[in-house]
């Protein structure tokens, strides 16, 4: 029996109704075998009685008896299968929490390898074998193990969800396509899965890109904080150095002031001591003579007095003290000179600070060229776009929206909407000019009032030495020397526009607290020639970093 059972396949011991090994097998008159319970239930719901395999009709319900031989063979096969399952279960993995268990295993549930969409069950390696060997079961659709297989069935028609309704964006069965979704558009689940998976992959890639951009932004912000800290530490160090130098200079000036005053006082005291010592010496000699005179004056004997007079010492030599006096020294100007010396030290330290500041802002130097499309028609631009002066003839140029038509202004081609930038302009030999930055949307037609309110942050020179910052209101600037090269520095986020005398490394003026929301363009105006006195051009010069 054992040898015979080894020659039989598992397919021969499966009931075609329950797809499991026979339990109480019975044979129909047509020769097919079924579980007694399975065929009985089938005939109870189907009249007349019919063989599920060959479809032969039995108008009289057959009397069914358990086939002893097949029952014994099935029992032996089941026992062999259980032994095989028991021996292999140790090699298979027990289902852990979160893993799909085998639906057939009794007792210890093994981990399922596949789920069947037809049987709506999950199987371990042992219980999956019929689906891999039985010809009828091979046609079933197997997928990686999943839970809730009932969820893959249409709740209305109890059929497998095989299609996707693109109209209603839902999964449907075959009956749905001819009933509830008759006129809708359908695609196989796999096709929609591939499309949606591609969309998800694209979304994931976009999300990862956004994450990467934000990580880079975090790095950028952290780097900005680091740079800000470096700037702060540098400014603190420079400031501390200046104040230490000022403190030392003040202490030194104070000490020198005290020493000077005390030295004058010492000289006065020494002079007075000399006079007093000399006067006391004369007083001592005068007292001595007075004593001698007093003694002679007491003589009553005329002869003795006259005989003693020749022995009287001659009167001591004395100074005429009428014009002699001790005058207090004058301290006029002593404190002023000390303060002036302190101011000179402060001026030197401030110069060092501005030199360091200018050196730092020069690191943000940019290449700027003039834009002929913005130039007022009388302006003459050099071929390299680095020089501009005002000519006598108005050129016939198109009056485009970017062009200034009345004011002698030209803008740079380059615009800036973030960060910091710096450039220098040579103004040597000119008696009038305008320099600064403007926002993109400023009015460029007719007469223009230069002010921050109108979008202009500029300074100008008029009448050779009259400098003004065109703020609200304008600020007159007092400069120690006339700059020959003007540096313009802008910190967009900080809202700062600063102008420097690049040669003297001195700050001319700063607009602070500005609110920039548009692109900024450098502005240049060479101003009228004034009979040739102001004919020199404005020249955008390369930045030579100060040492």
Tab-separated table of N, CA and C in Angstrom, residues 435 449-460 467-477 497 499 509-512 514:
chain	number	residue	atom	x	y	z
A	435	UNK	N	25.286	109.041	-8.110
A	435	UNK	CA	25.560	107.610	-8.040
A	435	UNK	C	24.633	106.957	-7.013
A	449	UNK	N	12.458	113.131	-9.105
A	449	UNK	CA	13.000	113.493	-7.799
A	449	UNK	C	13.673	112.257	-7.201
A	450	UNK	N	14.965	112.360	-6.980
A	450	UNK	CA	15.720	111.226	-6.433
A	450	UNK	C	15.514	111.159	-4.922
A	451	UNK	N	14.860	110.100	-4.467
A	451	UNK	CA	14.626	109.901	-3.036
A	451	UNK	C	14.285	108.433	-2.804
A	452	UNK	N	14.551	107.929	-1.608
A	452	UNK	CA	14.170	106.539	-1.308
A	452	UNK	C	12.675	106.294	-1.483
A	453	UNK	N	11.864	107.296	-1.187
A	453	UNK	CA	10.418	107.143	-1.343
A	453	UNK	C	10.050	106.842	-2.792
A	454	UNK	N	10.818	107.392	-3.726
A	454	UNK	CA	10.579	107.154	-5.147
A	454	UNK	C	11.391	105.994	-5.699
A	455	UNK	N	12.134	105.294	-4.818
A	455	UNK	CA	12.885	104.121	-5.255
A	455	UNK	C	14.317	104.401	-5.638
A	456	UNK	N	14.877	105.543	-5.211
A	456	UNK	CA	16.256	105.921	-5.532
A	456	UNK	C	17.044	106.078	-4.223
A	457	UNK	N	18.179	105.375	-4.114
A	457	UNK	CA	19.081	105.542	-2.968
A	457	UNK	C	20.412	106.056	-3.532
A	458	UNK	N	20.598	107.382	-3.496
A	458	UNK	CA	21.715	108.008	-4.220
A	458	UNK	C	22.369	109.106	-3.394
A	459	UNK	N	23.621	109.443	-3.786
A	459	UNK	CA	24.294	110.657	-3.314
A	459	UNK	C	24.724	111.429	-4.562
A	460	UNK	N	24.962	112.727	-4.390
A	460	UNK	CA	25.427	113.504	-5.548
A	460	UNK	C	26.441	114.558	-5.141
A	467	UNK	N	28.360	118.096	-1.422
A	467	UNK	CA	27.920	116.700	-1.446
A	467	UNK	C	26.630	116.548	-0.635
A	468	UNK	N	25.708	115.745	-1.146
A	468	UNK	CA	24.450	115.495	-0.439
A	468	UNK	C	24.052	114.033	-0.586
A	469	UNK	N	23.482	113.496	0.484
A	469	UNK	CA	22.809	112.199	0.421
A	469	UNK	C	21.326	112.485	0.236
A	470	UNK	N	20.749	111.962	-0.842
A	470	UNK	CA	19.373	112.321	-1.197
A	470	UNK	C	18.399	111.434	-0.432
A	471	UNK	N	18.376	111.653	0.894
A	471	UNK	CA	17.451	110.945	1.768
A	471	UNK	C	16.172	111.775	1.885
A	472	UNK	N	15.305	111.403	2.838
A	472	UNK	CA	14.077	112.164	3.097
A	472	UNK	C	14.128	112.737	4.514
A	473	UNK	N	14.583	114.017	4.734
A	473	UNK	CA	15.056	114.979	3.724
A	473	UNK	C	16.530	114.741	3.380
A	474	UNK	N	17.038	115.536	2.424
A	474	UNK	CA	18.428	115.410	1.989
A	474	UNK	C	19.376	115.769	3.136
A	475	UNK	N	20.558	115.122	3.122
A	475	UNK	CA	21.556	115.336	4.171
A	475	UNK	C	22.821	115.906	3.537
A	476	UNK	N	23.237	117.090	4.011
A	476	UNK	CA	24.492	117.680	3.528
A	476	UNK	C	25.668	116.915	4.141
A	477	UNK	N	26.642	116.616	3.302
A	477	UNK	CA	27.783	115.817	3.736
A	477	UNK	C	29.032	116.689	3.805
A	497	UNK	N	22.635	100.509	2.073
A	497	UNK	CA	23.340	101.054	0.903
A	497	UNK	C	24.401	102.010	1.434
A	499	UNK	N	28.183	104.213	0.802
A	499	UNK	CA	29.078	104.845	-0.174
A	499	UNK	C	30.418	105.114	0.518
A	509	UNK	N	28.578	107.889	3.388
A	509	UNK	CA	27.205	107.921	3.908
A	509	UNK	C	26.603	106.524	3.764
A	510	UNK	N	25.638	106.213	4.654
A	510	UNK	CA	24.929	104.939	4.583
A	510	UNK	C	23.429	105.163	4.710
A	511	UNK	N	22.654	104.559	3.779
A	511	UNK	CA	21.210	104.440	3.945
A	511	UNK	C	20.977	103.138	4.714
A	512	UNK	N	20.288	103.218	5.850
A	512	UNK	CA	20.038	102.017	6.655
A	512	UNK	C	18.541	101.788	6.812
A	514	UNK	N	16.558	100.105	4.949
A	514	UNK	CA	15.807	100.122	3.692
A	514	UNK	C	15.033	98.801	3.547
